[in-house]
Structure formats: structure tokens, C-alpha cells
Short mmCIF file of C-alpha atoms in Angstrom, two decimals:
data_model
loop_
_atom_site.label_atom_id
_atom_site.label_comp_id
_atom_site.label_asym_id
_atom_site.label_seq_id
_atom_site.Cartn_x
_atom_site.Cartn_y
_atom_site.Cartn_z
CA UNK A 1 -92.51 140.70 -164.58
CA UNK A 2 -90.18 139.51 -167.20
CA UNK A 3 -88.05 136.31 -166.94
CA UNK A 4 -84.95 138.41 -165.98
CA UNK A 5 -86.61 139.97 -163.08
CA UNK A 6 -88.07 136.72 -161.94
CA UNK A 7 -84.69 135.15 -161.87
CA UNK A 8 -83.24 138.20 -160.04
CA UNK A 9 -86.06 137.82 -157.57
CA UNK A 10 -85.39 134.02 -157.08
CA UNK A 11 -81.68 134.84 -156.30
CA UNK A 12 -82.61 137.55 -153.86
CA UNK A 13 -85.11 135.42 -151.95
CA UNK A 14 -82.68 132.27 -151.76
CA UNK A 15 -81.43 131.76 -148.30
CA UNK A 16 -77.63 132.45 -147.86
CA UNK A 17 -75.50 131.75 -144.83
CA UNK A 18 -73.16 134.45 -143.58
CA UNK A 19 -70.21 132.37 -144.96
CA UNK A 20 -71.87 132.16 -148.41
CA UNK A 21 -72.71 135.90 -148.43
CA UNK A 22 -69.24 136.94 -147.49
CA UNK A 23 -67.87 134.55 -150.13
CA UNK A 24 -69.98 135.86 -152.89
CA UNK A 25 -69.52 139.51 -152.22
CA UNK A 26 -65.67 138.93 -152.10
CA UNK A 27 -65.47 137.13 -155.44
CA UNK A 28 -64.57 140.28 -157.33
CA UNK A 29 -61.48 140.70 -155.28
CA UNK A 30 -60.29 137.24 -156.16
CA UNK A 31 -60.69 137.41 -159.98
CA UNK A 32 -57.27 138.79 -160.49
CA UNK A 33 -55.66 135.59 -159.05
CA UNK A 34 -58.15 133.08 -160.46
CA UNK A 35 -55.93 132.07 -163.37
CA UNK A 36 -53.07 131.22 -160.95
CA UNK A 37 -55.22 129.38 -158.48
CA UNK A 38 -56.83 127.20 -161.31
CA UNK A 39 -53.41 126.40 -162.60
CA UNK A 40 -52.30 125.30 -159.08
CA UNK A 41 -55.53 123.12 -158.88
CA UNK A 42 -54.76 121.59 -162.21
CA UNK A 43 -51.19 120.81 -161.16
CA UNK A 44 -51.91 119.26 -157.70
CA UNK A 45 -55.57 119.25 -157.14
CA UNK A 46 -54.68 119.47 -153.48
CA UNK A 47 -54.16 115.68 -153.56
CA UNK A 48 -51.19 114.18 -151.47
CA UNK A 49 -49.96 111.92 -154.21
CA UNK A 50 -49.92 113.26 -157.66
CA UNK A 51 -52.10 111.10 -159.78
CA UNK A 52 -49.48 110.89 -162.65
CA UNK A 53 -47.26 109.29 -160.19
CA UNK A 54 -49.52 107.21 -158.03
CA UNK A 55 -53.17 106.71 -158.78
CA UNK A 56 -55.36 105.97 -155.78
CA UNK A 57 -55.70 102.26 -154.93
CA UNK A 58 -58.78 100.38 -155.60
CA UNK A 59 -61.00 100.41 -152.66
CA UNK A 60 -64.75 99.72 -151.78
CA UNK A 61 -64.44 103.02 -149.96
CA UNK A 62 -63.04 105.05 -152.87
CA UNK A 63 -64.23 108.54 -152.87
CA UNK A 64 -64.26 108.93 -149.00
CA UNK A 65 -61.41 110.97 -147.42
CA UNK A 66 -59.90 108.06 -145.52
CA UNK A 67 -60.02 105.58 -148.35
CA UNK A 68 -56.53 103.77 -148.83
CA UNK A 69 -54.43 105.50 -151.31
CA UNK A 70 -51.45 104.14 -153.20
CA UNK A 71 -48.01 105.21 -151.98
CA UNK A 72 -45.14 106.67 -154.02
CA UNK A 73 -42.95 103.42 -153.76
CA UNK A 74 -43.32 100.12 -152.19
CA UNK A 75 -43.58 100.49 -148.44
CA UNK A 76 -41.86 98.52 -145.82
CA UNK A 77 -44.35 99.58 -143.22
CA UNK A 78 -48.24 99.87 -143.38
CA UNK A 79 -48.94 101.35 -139.94
CA UNK A 80 -47.27 103.11 -136.95
CA UNK A 81 -47.36 102.80 -133.21
CA UNK A 82 -45.67 105.79 -131.55
CA UNK A 83 -44.82 105.42 -127.94
CA UNK A 84 -44.32 108.99 -126.68
CA UNK A 85 -42.40 109.43 -123.33
CA UNK A 86 -43.49 112.89 -122.58
CA UNK A 87 -41.34 114.92 -120.37
CA UNK A 88 -37.90 113.97 -121.96
CA UNK A 89 -36.13 110.60 -121.13
CA UNK A 90 -32.38 111.06 -120.12
CA UNK A 91 -30.26 109.49 -122.87
CA UNK A 92 -27.22 108.79 -120.51
CA UNK A 93 -29.50 106.88 -118.17
CA UNK A 94 -31.42 104.76 -120.84
CA UNK A 95 -29.75 103.92 -124.21
CA UNK A 96 -26.38 105.89 -124.30
CA UNK A 97 -23.97 104.97 -121.63
CA UNK A 98 -21.13 107.33 -120.88
CA UNK A 99 -18.21 105.89 -118.73
CA UNK A 100 -16.50 109.39 -118.81
CA UNK A 101 -19.19 110.64 -116.47
CA UNK A 102 -17.92 108.22 -113.76
CA UNK A 103 -14.30 109.40 -114.63
CA UNK A 104 -15.14 113.12 -114.27
CA UNK A 105 -17.92 112.93 -111.82
CA UNK A 106 -18.47 116.23 -109.74
CA UNK A 107 -16.19 118.17 -112.28
CA UNK A 108 -17.11 120.89 -114.83
CA UNK A 109 -17.62 119.75 -118.34
CA UNK A 110 -14.45 119.65 -120.44
CA UNK A 111 -13.48 123.08 -121.76
CA UNK A 112 -13.49 121.87 -125.45
CA UNK A 113 -17.20 121.00 -125.22
CA UNK A 114 -18.41 124.10 -123.47
CA UNK A 115 -19.05 126.05 -126.83
CA UNK A 116 -21.26 123.32 -127.96
CA UNK A 117 -23.41 123.36 -124.80
CA UNK A 118 -26.69 125.08 -124.27
CA UNK A 119 -25.40 126.02 -120.86
CA UNK A 120 -22.54 124.96 -118.55
CA UNK A 121 -24.28 125.21 -115.16
CA UNK A 122 -23.74 122.24 -112.88
CA UNK A 123 -21.01 119.47 -112.71
CA UNK A 124 -20.88 116.22 -114.45
CA UNK A 125 -23.17 113.51 -112.81
CA UNK A 126 -22.77 109.69 -113.64
CA UNK A 127 -25.77 107.64 -114.13
CA UNK A 128 -27.04 105.80 -110.98
CA UNK A 129 -28.10 102.96 -113.30
CA UNK A 130 -25.91 100.22 -114.61
CA UNK A 131 -25.49 99.37 -118.35
CA UNK A 132 -24.98 95.99 -119.82
CA UNK A 133 -24.53 94.47 -123.32
CA UNK A 134 -27.69 92.68 -124.43
CA UNK A 135 -28.76 90.30 -127.11
CA UNK A 136 -26.60 89.01 -130.04
CA UNK A 137 -26.05 92.56 -131.14
CA UNK A 138 -24.48 93.42 -127.76
CA UNK A 139 -26.05 96.75 -127.60
CA UNK A 140 -25.72 98.35 -124.15
CA UNK A 141 -29.01 99.01 -122.24
CA UNK A 142 -29.72 100.52 -118.88
CA UNK A 143 -30.93 98.21 -116.11
CA UNK A 144 -34.03 100.32 -116.21
CA UNK A 145 -35.48 98.14 -118.93
CA UNK A 146 -34.90 94.38 -118.19
CA UNK A 147 -37.65 93.29 -120.21
CA UNK A 148 -37.00 95.42 -123.34
CA UNK A 149 -33.46 94.30 -123.11
CA UNK A 150 -34.47 90.94 -124.39
CA UNK A 151 -35.92 92.55 -127.51
CA UNK A 152 -32.79 94.64 -128.24
CA UNK A 153 -32.11 92.68 -131.47
CA UNK A 154 -35.31 94.07 -132.92
CA UNK A 155 -34.50 97.63 -132.00
CA UNK A 156 -32.71 100.22 -134.04
CA UNK A 157 -31.32 102.75 -131.58
CA UNK A 158 -30.55 106.28 -132.70
CA UNK A 159 -28.17 107.94 -130.20
CA UNK A 160 -27.62 111.14 -132.28
CA UNK A 161 -31.13 112.87 -132.22
CA UNK A 162 -31.29 116.64 -131.86
CA UNK A 163 -33.95 119.15 -132.20
CA UNK A 164 -34.24 123.03 -132.17
CA UNK A 165 -35.19 124.29 -128.73
CA UNK A 166 -34.74 122.97 -125.08
CA UNK A 167 -38.29 123.99 -123.95
CA UNK A 168 -41.26 121.54 -123.68
CA UNK A 169 -43.86 123.26 -125.66
CA UNK A 170 -42.00 123.91 -129.00
CA UNK A 171 -40.15 120.53 -128.65
CA UNK A 172 -43.46 118.72 -128.29
CA UNK A 173 -44.75 120.44 -131.31
CA UNK A 174 -41.59 119.87 -133.35
CA UNK A 175 -41.66 116.16 -132.66
CA UNK A 176 -45.23 115.83 -133.55
CA UNK A 177 -45.61 118.23 -136.42
CA UNK A 178 -42.13 119.36 -137.57
CA UNK A 179 -42.79 123.03 -136.40
CA UNK A 180 -42.20 124.76 -133.10
CA UNK A 181 -45.43 126.69 -133.35
CA UNK A 182 -49.01 125.20 -133.22
CA UNK A 183 -49.78 126.08 -136.69
CA UNK A 184 -49.08 122.88 -138.69
CA UNK A 185 -50.71 119.47 -139.09
CA UNK A 186 -49.37 116.80 -136.96
CA UNK A 187 -47.49 113.61 -138.19
CA UNK A 188 -50.56 111.42 -137.91
CA UNK A 189 -52.64 113.83 -139.88
CA UNK A 190 -50.18 114.05 -142.70
CA UNK A 191 -50.02 110.12 -142.68
CA UNK A 192 -53.86 109.71 -142.95
CA UNK A 193 -54.06 112.48 -145.44
CA UNK A 194 -51.45 110.75 -147.53
CA UNK A 195 -52.34 107.03 -147.21
CA UNK A 196 -55.87 107.03 -145.86
CA UNK A 197 -56.81 104.11 -143.63
CA UNK A 198 -57.44 100.41 -144.16
CA UNK A 199 -60.54 100.33 -141.89
CA UNK A 200 -63.37 102.77 -142.57
CA UNK A 201 -65.18 101.85 -139.40
CA UNK A 202 -62.46 103.23 -137.17
CA UNK A 203 -60.49 106.52 -137.14
CA UNK A 204 -57.13 106.40 -139.07
CA UNK A 205 -55.38 108.31 -136.38
CA UNK A 206 -55.97 107.48 -132.69
CA UNK A 207 -54.32 109.20 -129.75
CA UNK A 208 -54.36 107.46 -126.37
CA UNK A 209 -53.37 109.93 -123.67
CA UNK A 210 -54.45 110.04 -120.09
CA UNK A 211 -55.58 113.71 -119.81
CA UNK A 212 -53.49 116.13 -121.78
CA UNK A 213 -49.72 116.66 -122.03
CA UNK A 214 -48.19 120.09 -122.29
CA UNK A 215 -49.68 121.84 -125.47
CA UNK A 216 -52.57 119.40 -125.63
CA UNK A 217 -54.76 118.88 -128.79
CA UNK A 218 -52.35 120.84 -130.92
CA UNK A 219 -50.23 117.78 -130.82
CA UNK A 220 -52.67 115.73 -132.78
CA UNK A 221 -54.22 118.70 -134.75
CA UNK A 222 -55.14 118.54 -138.46
CA UNK A 223 -54.51 122.37 -138.62
CA UNK A 224 -55.29 123.33 -142.20
CA UNK A 225 -55.80 119.93 -143.48
CA UNK A 226 -59.45 118.76 -143.48
CA UNK A 227 -60.84 118.00 -140.28
CA UNK A 228 -61.33 114.19 -140.88
CA UNK A 229 -57.65 113.79 -140.44
CA UNK A 230 -57.43 115.16 -136.96
CA UNK A 231 -56.30 112.58 -134.24
CA UNK A 232 -59.03 111.16 -132.13
CA UNK A 233 -58.02 111.62 -128.54
CA UNK A 234 -59.12 109.11 -126.10
CA UNK A 235 -58.33 109.28 -122.37
CA UNK A 236 -57.23 105.75 -121.71
CA UNK A 237 -57.17 106.33 -117.88
CA UNK A 238 -60.98 106.27 -118.11
CA UNK A 239 -61.13 103.11 -120.00
CA UNK A 240 -62.35 100.44 -117.78
CA UNK A 241 -61.19 96.93 -119.11
CA UNK A 242 -64.34 95.31 -117.57
CA UNK A 243 -66.80 97.63 -119.24
CA UNK A 244 -67.93 97.49 -122.82
CA UNK A 245 -67.53 100.85 -124.62
CA UNK A 246 -70.66 102.29 -126.45
CA UNK A 247 -70.02 105.32 -128.41
CA UNK A 248 -73.63 105.91 -129.46
CA UNK A 249 -76.57 104.08 -127.78
CA UNK A 250 -80.29 104.65 -127.78
CA UNK A 251 -82.15 102.31 -125.51
CA UNK A 252 -85.48 103.32 -126.97
CA UNK A 253 -84.81 101.90 -130.63
CA UNK A 254 -83.28 98.89 -132.07
CA UNK A 255 -79.86 99.10 -133.94
CA UNK A 256 -81.64 98.33 -137.11
CA UNK A 257 -84.02 101.36 -136.74
CA UNK A 258 -81.11 103.52 -135.65
CA UNK A 259 -79.39 102.44 -138.84
CA UNK A 260 -82.33 103.42 -140.86
CA UNK A 261 -82.54 106.92 -139.16
CA UNK A 262 -78.83 107.51 -139.76
CA UNK A 263 -79.16 106.56 -143.51
CA UNK A 264 -82.19 109.08 -143.71
CA UNK A 265 -80.00 111.74 -142.01
CA UNK A 266 -77.10 110.92 -144.41
CA UNK A 267 -79.35 111.72 -147.32
CA UNK A 268 -80.61 114.99 -145.78
CA UNK A 269 -76.93 116.01 -145.13
CA UNK A 270 -75.99 115.05 -148.61
CA UNK A 271 -78.80 117.25 -149.97
CA UNK A 272 -77.83 119.98 -147.72
CA UNK A 273 -74.12 119.81 -148.78
CA UNK A 274 -75.07 119.65 -152.58
CA UNK A 275 -76.92 122.87 -152.40
CA UNK A 276 -73.67 124.75 -151.11
CA UNK A 277 -70.49 125.51 -152.30
CA UNK A 278 -67.66 123.33 -150.92
CA UNK A 279 -67.43 124.00 -147.25
CA UNK A 280 -64.55 121.80 -145.54
CA UNK A 281 -65.91 122.43 -142.07
CA UNK A 282 -69.53 121.15 -142.98
CA UNK A 283 -68.03 118.23 -144.85
CA UNK A 284 -65.62 117.31 -141.89
CA UNK A 285 -68.53 117.46 -139.43
CA UNK A 286 -70.70 115.10 -141.50
CA UNK A 287 -68.04 112.75 -141.99
CA UNK A 288 -67.10 112.64 -138.25
CA UNK A 289 -70.76 111.93 -137.33
CA UNK A 290 -71.03 109.16 -139.78
CA UNK A 291 -67.85 107.64 -138.55
CA UNK A 292 -69.01 107.93 -134.98
CA UNK A 293 -71.94 105.68 -135.85
CA UNK A 294 -69.79 103.18 -137.83
CA UNK A 295 -67.41 103.16 -134.60
CA UNK A 296 -70.43 102.04 -132.43
CA UNK A 297 -69.88 98.36 -133.30
CA UNK A 298 -66.29 98.09 -134.28
CA UNK A 299 -64.70 100.45 -131.68
CA UNK A 300 -66.34 98.83 -128.69
CA UNK A 301 -64.92 95.47 -129.68
CA UNK A 302 -61.41 97.03 -130.70
CA UNK A 303 -60.99 98.89 -127.31
CA UNK A 304 -62.41 95.87 -125.09
CA UNK A 305 -59.15 94.33 -123.97
CA UNK A 306 -61.13 91.97 -121.73
CA UNK A 307 -61.44 89.87 -124.80
CA UNK A 308 -57.82 89.07 -124.79
CA UNK A 309 -56.48 85.96 -123.21
CA UNK A 310 -55.12 85.89 -119.55
CA UNK A 311 -51.67 85.08 -121.13
CA UNK A 312 -51.70 88.14 -123.44
CA UNK A 313 -52.92 90.40 -120.69
CA UNK A 314 -50.05 89.26 -118.44
CA UNK A 315 -47.48 89.69 -121.27
CA UNK A 316 -48.19 93.41 -121.28
CA UNK A 317 -48.73 93.81 -117.43
CA UNK A 318 -51.14 96.19 -115.65
CA UNK A 319 -51.70 99.91 -115.57
CA UNK A 320 -53.04 102.58 -118.07
CA UNK A 321 -49.91 102.64 -120.32
CA UNK A 322 -50.00 98.78 -120.49
CA UNK A 323 -53.58 98.93 -121.59
CA UNK A 324 -52.72 101.59 -124.14
CA UNK A 325 -50.03 99.41 -125.74
CA UNK A 326 -52.49 96.54 -125.83
CA UNK A 327 -55.17 98.61 -127.31
CA UNK A 328 -52.50 100.04 -129.95
CA UNK A 329 -51.82 96.43 -131.07
CA UNK A 330 -55.48 95.58 -131.40
CA UNK A 331 -56.09 98.83 -133.42
CA UNK A 332 -53.01 98.16 -135.55
CA UNK A 333 -54.35 94.61 -136.57
CA UNK A 334 -57.65 96.12 -137.48
CA UNK A 335 -56.18 98.66 -139.89
CA UNK A 336 -55.84 101.93 -138.07
CA UNK A 337 -52.92 103.81 -139.79
CA UNK A 338 -51.38 105.26 -136.53
CA UNK A 339 -51.77 105.04 -133.03
CA UNK A 340 -49.90 107.26 -130.58
CA UNK A 341 -49.70 106.22 -126.92
CA UNK A 342 -48.53 108.88 -124.44
CA UNK A 343 -46.88 107.63 -121.24
CA UNK A 344 -49.03 109.93 -119.10
CA UNK A 345 -50.57 113.40 -118.82
CA UNK A 346 -48.25 116.35 -118.26
CA UNK A 347 -44.51 115.77 -118.51
CA UNK A 348 -43.95 112.59 -116.16
CA UNK A 349 -40.19 111.94 -117.55
CA UNK A 350 -39.33 115.58 -116.64
CA UNK A 351 -37.00 114.71 -113.66
CA UNK A 352 -35.39 117.92 -112.76
CA UNK A 353 -35.30 117.09 -108.94
CA UNK A 354 -34.12 113.51 -109.07
CA UNK A 355 -33.26 111.49 -111.94
CA UNK A 356 -33.75 108.30 -109.84
CA UNK A 357 -37.40 108.78 -110.63
CA UNK A 358 -36.66 107.40 -113.96
CA UNK A 359 -36.79 103.95 -112.35
CA UNK A 360 -40.50 104.42 -111.48
CA UNK A 361 -41.39 105.55 -115.01
CA UNK A 362 -39.34 102.70 -116.55
CA UNK A 363 -41.19 100.10 -114.29
CA UNK A 364 -44.61 101.30 -115.49
CA UNK A 365 -43.54 101.13 -119.24
CA UNK A 366 -40.74 98.40 -119.62
CA UNK A 367 -42.90 95.30 -119.50
CA UNK A 368 -45.69 96.91 -121.70
CA UNK A 369 -43.30 98.01 -124.46
CA UNK A 370 -41.50 94.56 -124.44
CA UNK A 371 -44.89 92.90 -124.49
CA UNK A 372 -45.98 95.02 -127.39
CA UNK A 373 -42.81 94.19 -129.45
CA UNK A 374 -43.30 90.39 -128.49
CA UNK A 375 -46.89 90.36 -129.24
CA UNK A 376 -46.49 92.03 -132.67
CA UNK A 377 -43.75 89.75 -133.65
CA UNK A 378 -45.67 86.58 -132.60
CA UNK A 379 -48.59 87.63 -134.79
CA UNK A 380 -46.47 88.49 -137.90
CA UNK A 381 -47.35 92.17 -137.46
CA UNK A 382 -43.97 93.63 -136.46
CA UNK A 383 -42.62 93.35 -139.94
CA UNK A 384 -44.83 95.94 -141.33
CA UNK A 385 -45.63 97.86 -138.22
CA UNK A 386 -43.25 100.73 -137.43
CA UNK A 387 -42.78 101.24 -133.63
CA UNK A 388 -41.26 104.41 -132.43
CA UNK A 389 -39.97 105.32 -128.86
CA UNK A 390 -38.93 108.53 -127.63
CA UNK A 391 -39.66 111.99 -126.00
CA UNK A 392 -39.54 115.44 -126.94
CA UNK A 393 -35.78 115.88 -126.11
CA UNK A 394 -33.08 114.26 -123.70
CA UNK A 395 -31.47 115.53 -120.48
CA UNK A 396 -28.10 117.01 -119.58
CA UNK A 397 -25.21 114.84 -118.37
CA UNK A 398 -24.71 117.63 -115.80
CA UNK A 399 -26.59 117.74 -112.51
CA UNK A 400 -29.46 120.12 -111.80
CA UNK A 401 -29.39 120.51 -108.08
CA UNK A 402 -27.88 117.51 -106.68
CA UNK A 403 -29.62 114.56 -108.25
CA UNK A 404 -31.69 115.92 -111.22
CA UNK A 405 -31.04 116.70 -114.83
CA UNK A 406 -32.21 119.67 -117.07
CA UNK A 407 -33.54 119.56 -120.62
CA UNK A 408 -31.12 118.84 -123.44
CA UNK A 409 -32.05 119.23 -127.05
CA UNK A 410 -28.42 119.00 -128.57
CA UNK A 411 -28.10 115.13 -128.34
CA UNK A 412 -30.58 112.39 -127.20
CA UNK A 413 -31.80 108.94 -127.87
CA UNK A 414 -34.84 107.33 -129.66
CA UNK A 415 -35.36 103.92 -131.13
CA UNK A 416 -37.40 102.34 -133.90
CA UNK A 417 -38.48 98.68 -134.31
CA UNK A 418 -40.23 96.69 -137.09
CA UNK A 419 -41.36 98.25 -140.25
CA UNK A 420 -38.40 97.68 -142.23
CA UNK A 421 -35.72 99.07 -139.87
CA UNK A 422 -32.31 97.53 -138.99
CA UNK A 423 -32.76 95.54 -135.82
CA UNK A 424 -29.84 95.17 -133.41
CA UNK A 425 -28.27 98.24 -134.67
CA UNK A 426 -27.04 101.55 -133.24
CA UNK A 427 -26.93 104.81 -135.29
CA UNK A 428 -24.84 107.78 -134.48
CA UNK A 429 -23.27 108.96 -131.32
CA UNK A 430 -22.95 111.86 -128.93
CA UNK A 431 -19.66 113.36 -127.48
CA UNK A 432 -17.91 111.67 -124.62
CA UNK A 433 -20.24 113.00 -122.02
CA UNK A 434 -23.47 112.54 -123.92
CA UNK A 435 -24.35 116.27 -124.38
CA UNK A 436 -24.24 116.97 -128.18
CA UNK A 437 -24.72 114.62 -131.22
CA UNK A 438 -21.52 114.51 -133.12
CA UNK A 439 -21.69 111.50 -135.64
CA UNK A 440 -24.53 110.59 -137.75
CA UNK A 441 -26.63 113.32 -136.48
CA UNK A 442 -30.44 113.01 -137.10
CA UNK A 443 -32.77 115.95 -136.81
CA UNK A 444 -36.44 115.59 -136.18
CA UNK A 445 -37.07 116.51 -139.87
CA UNK A 446 -34.75 113.68 -140.85
CA UNK A 447 -36.69 111.28 -138.51
CA UNK A 448 -40.00 112.19 -140.13
CA UNK A 449 -38.58 111.88 -143.72
CA UNK A 450 -37.38 108.28 -142.85
CA UNK A 451 -40.57 107.43 -141.22
CA UNK A 452 -42.57 108.52 -144.42
CA UNK A 453 -40.13 106.80 -146.48
CA UNK A 454 -40.70 103.40 -144.79
CA UNK A 455 -44.46 103.90 -145.36
CA UNK A 456 -43.99 104.37 -148.98
CA UNK A 457 -44.02 108.22 -149.25
CA UNK A 458 -41.55 110.66 -150.59
CA UNK A 459 -41.61 113.43 -147.98
CA UNK A 460 -40.92 116.01 -150.72
CA UNK A 461 -44.08 115.15 -152.57
CA UNK A 462 -46.63 114.78 -149.69
CA UNK A 463 -47.80 118.39 -149.99
CA UNK A 464 -50.95 120.46 -149.30
CA UNK A 465 -51.49 123.83 -150.90
CA UNK A 466 -52.65 126.46 -148.26
CA UNK A 467 -52.45 130.12 -148.07
CA UNK A 468 -50.61 130.35 -151.46
CA UNK A 469 -47.91 127.79 -150.90
CA UNK A 470 -47.32 124.03 -150.88
CA UNK A 471 -46.76 122.89 -147.27
CA UNK A 472 -45.28 119.52 -146.14
CA UNK A 473 -44.31 117.76 -142.87
CA UNK A 474 -40.70 118.28 -143.35
CA UNK A 475 -41.07 121.88 -144.61
CA UNK A 476 -38.06 122.43 -146.88
CA UNK A 477 -35.74 120.27 -144.86
CA UNK A 478 -35.24 116.46 -144.10
CA UNK A 479 -33.20 113.70 -145.47
CA UNK A 480 -34.02 110.02 -145.26
CA UNK A 481 -31.51 108.23 -143.09
CA UNK A 482 -30.88 105.18 -145.25
CA UNK A 483 -28.59 103.43 -142.77
CA UNK A 484 -31.61 102.85 -140.49
CA UNK A 485 -33.36 100.84 -143.19
CA UNK A 486 -32.93 97.02 -143.39
#
């Protein structure tokens, strides 16, 4: 047998996975587009920040997917805590008072506003909650938030948010990924892809949600981004503050022996990976398992809120949302890039039957949110931690039934705090009855663009090439709302 035959025989007897086999036999079909693909790789190299504009920051973890990366410009914020009030809080009962609802209570909406409305069913219903001016800024806040009212001078209230659709599923997705279909990476995935994380022993993106809200894991999905950027979902209703969390535990061997086993496994995994063409799924699986071991020590300490003083625990109050806010602060100070805290599973703020139920939701969240702002501020973390509060949309100023409110995507309120935003400031407004945003309108794409800007990222340059085009969080839209920035 000649050398050529021997080489052919070697190739034929080499083990191939089905994926590798299909990849090889399909190579001929892709040769026509190879030049264009290589050109794209040379231009972007699938890297979030072009090397010519912002070379990766020096890091002991350089070369790993979550290694810290340099931003496009000097950031005002380094991390994000996103408090998601799933279900849709009512703007006219929280941060956007409308005296006209008292004047026209029980009447049909004004004729000149009908054309702007999603529907005209129902009559105008005033808020059952009183508003009062708070802080030096004099921003009006509902009685639902007595504790948060004391922090109003740190808040930047946006009264002119709007989004595409009035249904939960697409609006959940839009707020979390900029798209109404579950096909795009989430905000947290884009952030960790673009900036990495400051702590390689913890995930860069953590989601604290008791159970699952509507849509579920698609809200923190990495989609077509590498799997390492997917949000790590933790059911915080199952976290016992009195128990130490152990992600990996083997009672039969010591931690040192377990470390040696993992080191050996890492070498075997590396050899396995080196003998194959680039396989993102395989790489993501290996990286996730390696992080799981690193989390064993650091995560059990980070999630153990029993280590906090009695005074700090009292500041946040009790309950799963309060514990989630406290854990978010602990993760923020340990270098986690973004933590999202959901108010509950499902759609708890979705009060179609009786808007007075908002009082119970606020009671479970007001002290915790105020405690978070106060705690971050006292530790010097608020200035570079961007805190975001809001739901997927707002609610109608008209009544559904006799006491409830329906969905409203045309105008609603959110607020930001810390991270370089203007405290004690109100941006934009809705019409006289609080249905549609009319001044300083802020779409979800604009909010995302502004958040990325505060974190040092030009939203038009944070891209990932997939399926023949460059995708980004804001798609082809979005403008930075500079008036929100201090």
C-alpha cells in the first residue's frame, strides 16, 4: 500500500461525529460564498467591539469568553440591577398622576384622544391612591411607595415610555430582547457578550425569578450568541437564607482531590475540543461545567444573605423579592455584570379585576427597592450601578369592569437610578388622561440604547454576525436619550 493509500485509509478510519460528517460533506456547497465569509470575519471577527476601536482590556482571564472587555467610551455605569415588575404596573397609579381622571370620572375619554387609543371601551377611572410631591425635586409619587418616595431625588422617572404591542408575551420579549419574537438574545446576554464580567467565578448574568414568568427562559436566552452568555436562572423562592448553598458537593472526597479531578477533566476536555472543528455547543458546555465548579465556593457565599447584619436585613424587609434585591446587591459588589430580579412568577401586577391589588404588590416591593437604593448608595456602589424599574407595559386610565385596568402599551412609566442618570428628574409626559406618550417619547429601543451608552457601549457597534447579517440589540432603531444622563 503506497503512502497515498495509507493516508486515505487513515482518513476513512478516523471517527467522525454526525455533525462533523454533515459539515464535511456540505463543504462543497459553501465554497462559492467562502470569500465573502472570510471578508466578514476579517472585518469583524465576530467580536462585539472592533479591535481597531477598543482593544480588549488586560485581564488575568484574557482569552475566556467572560473576560472583561474595554468599552467604546468611558462608562458611567459598570453593572446593572434590573427590577422587573412583571404584569404591567399602572402608570396613573404609581408615578404619573392625572387630576383630569378625577374631573372626568365615569365619562368616556375625550373625543380628540380616541384616535390615539388602542381601544375606547370603558369609562375614565381616577386612581384610588393619593399622590404627593416628594424630596427636594418635588416629584409626585403615589402613596403606594412611602419608602421609595424618600429616595426620589436619586430617581430619573420616565413618564413617556411606549412599546409595540399590548399583549404580555411580545411585550415581555420586547423589553428583554428588543424583539417581539423569541428569536433574539436578551439584554443581559448582549451586555456580557460586549463587556464580559469582572468575576470569573460567578456568572456574568443572573436572573432571580420565583418560578417562571410568561414566556419563561426566552426572556434571558442567549439565542444565537454563544451559550456562555445565557442568563443563569435561579428560583429565589427556593433559597433558604438559613441554609448554605452548595452547587457541587461530593462527600466522599476532599475539595483538593475534587479540584485535581476537575483539572484532569479539563485537560481531557481540551484535548477532545482541540481535535475537532470549532463547535460552539461543545465549547459552551465545557465552559458551563467549569464555571459550575468555580461557583461552588464563591456562589454559596454570595447567595448566603444570613451573612448580612441584622440591620441590613431589616433595611430590605422580608420576603422573596426583598431577598432577591439583597442578593442582587451582593452580586453587584462581587462583579456580576447584570442581575435581573423579577417580582414574582407569572404576571402578578396584571390587575384586570381590581387595581387596588397594586397596594399588596407595592407593599411587598417598596421597602426592598428603597433598601436597595439606600444600601447601594451607602456603599458607594450606586454611582456606577444602573438600577432599572418597570414592567412590560402600563395600564389604561379607563376601567375594565368596575375596578380594574386593561393593558396599555402607548404610554407608561419606568425609572432609572444611579449609573450616571439624572436624579430627581422627570422625562417626558403622557396626555391629560395618561393614555399615550406625547412629549419626549421613549421607545424600548431608545431605553436599551441609553442603557448601553451608560455602560460605555455604542449600540450601533455592538453586533454579532449570524445568518448572513449583523444583528444588534436595537436592530436598526434606537436613539440615546441624552437628557436622562447626568
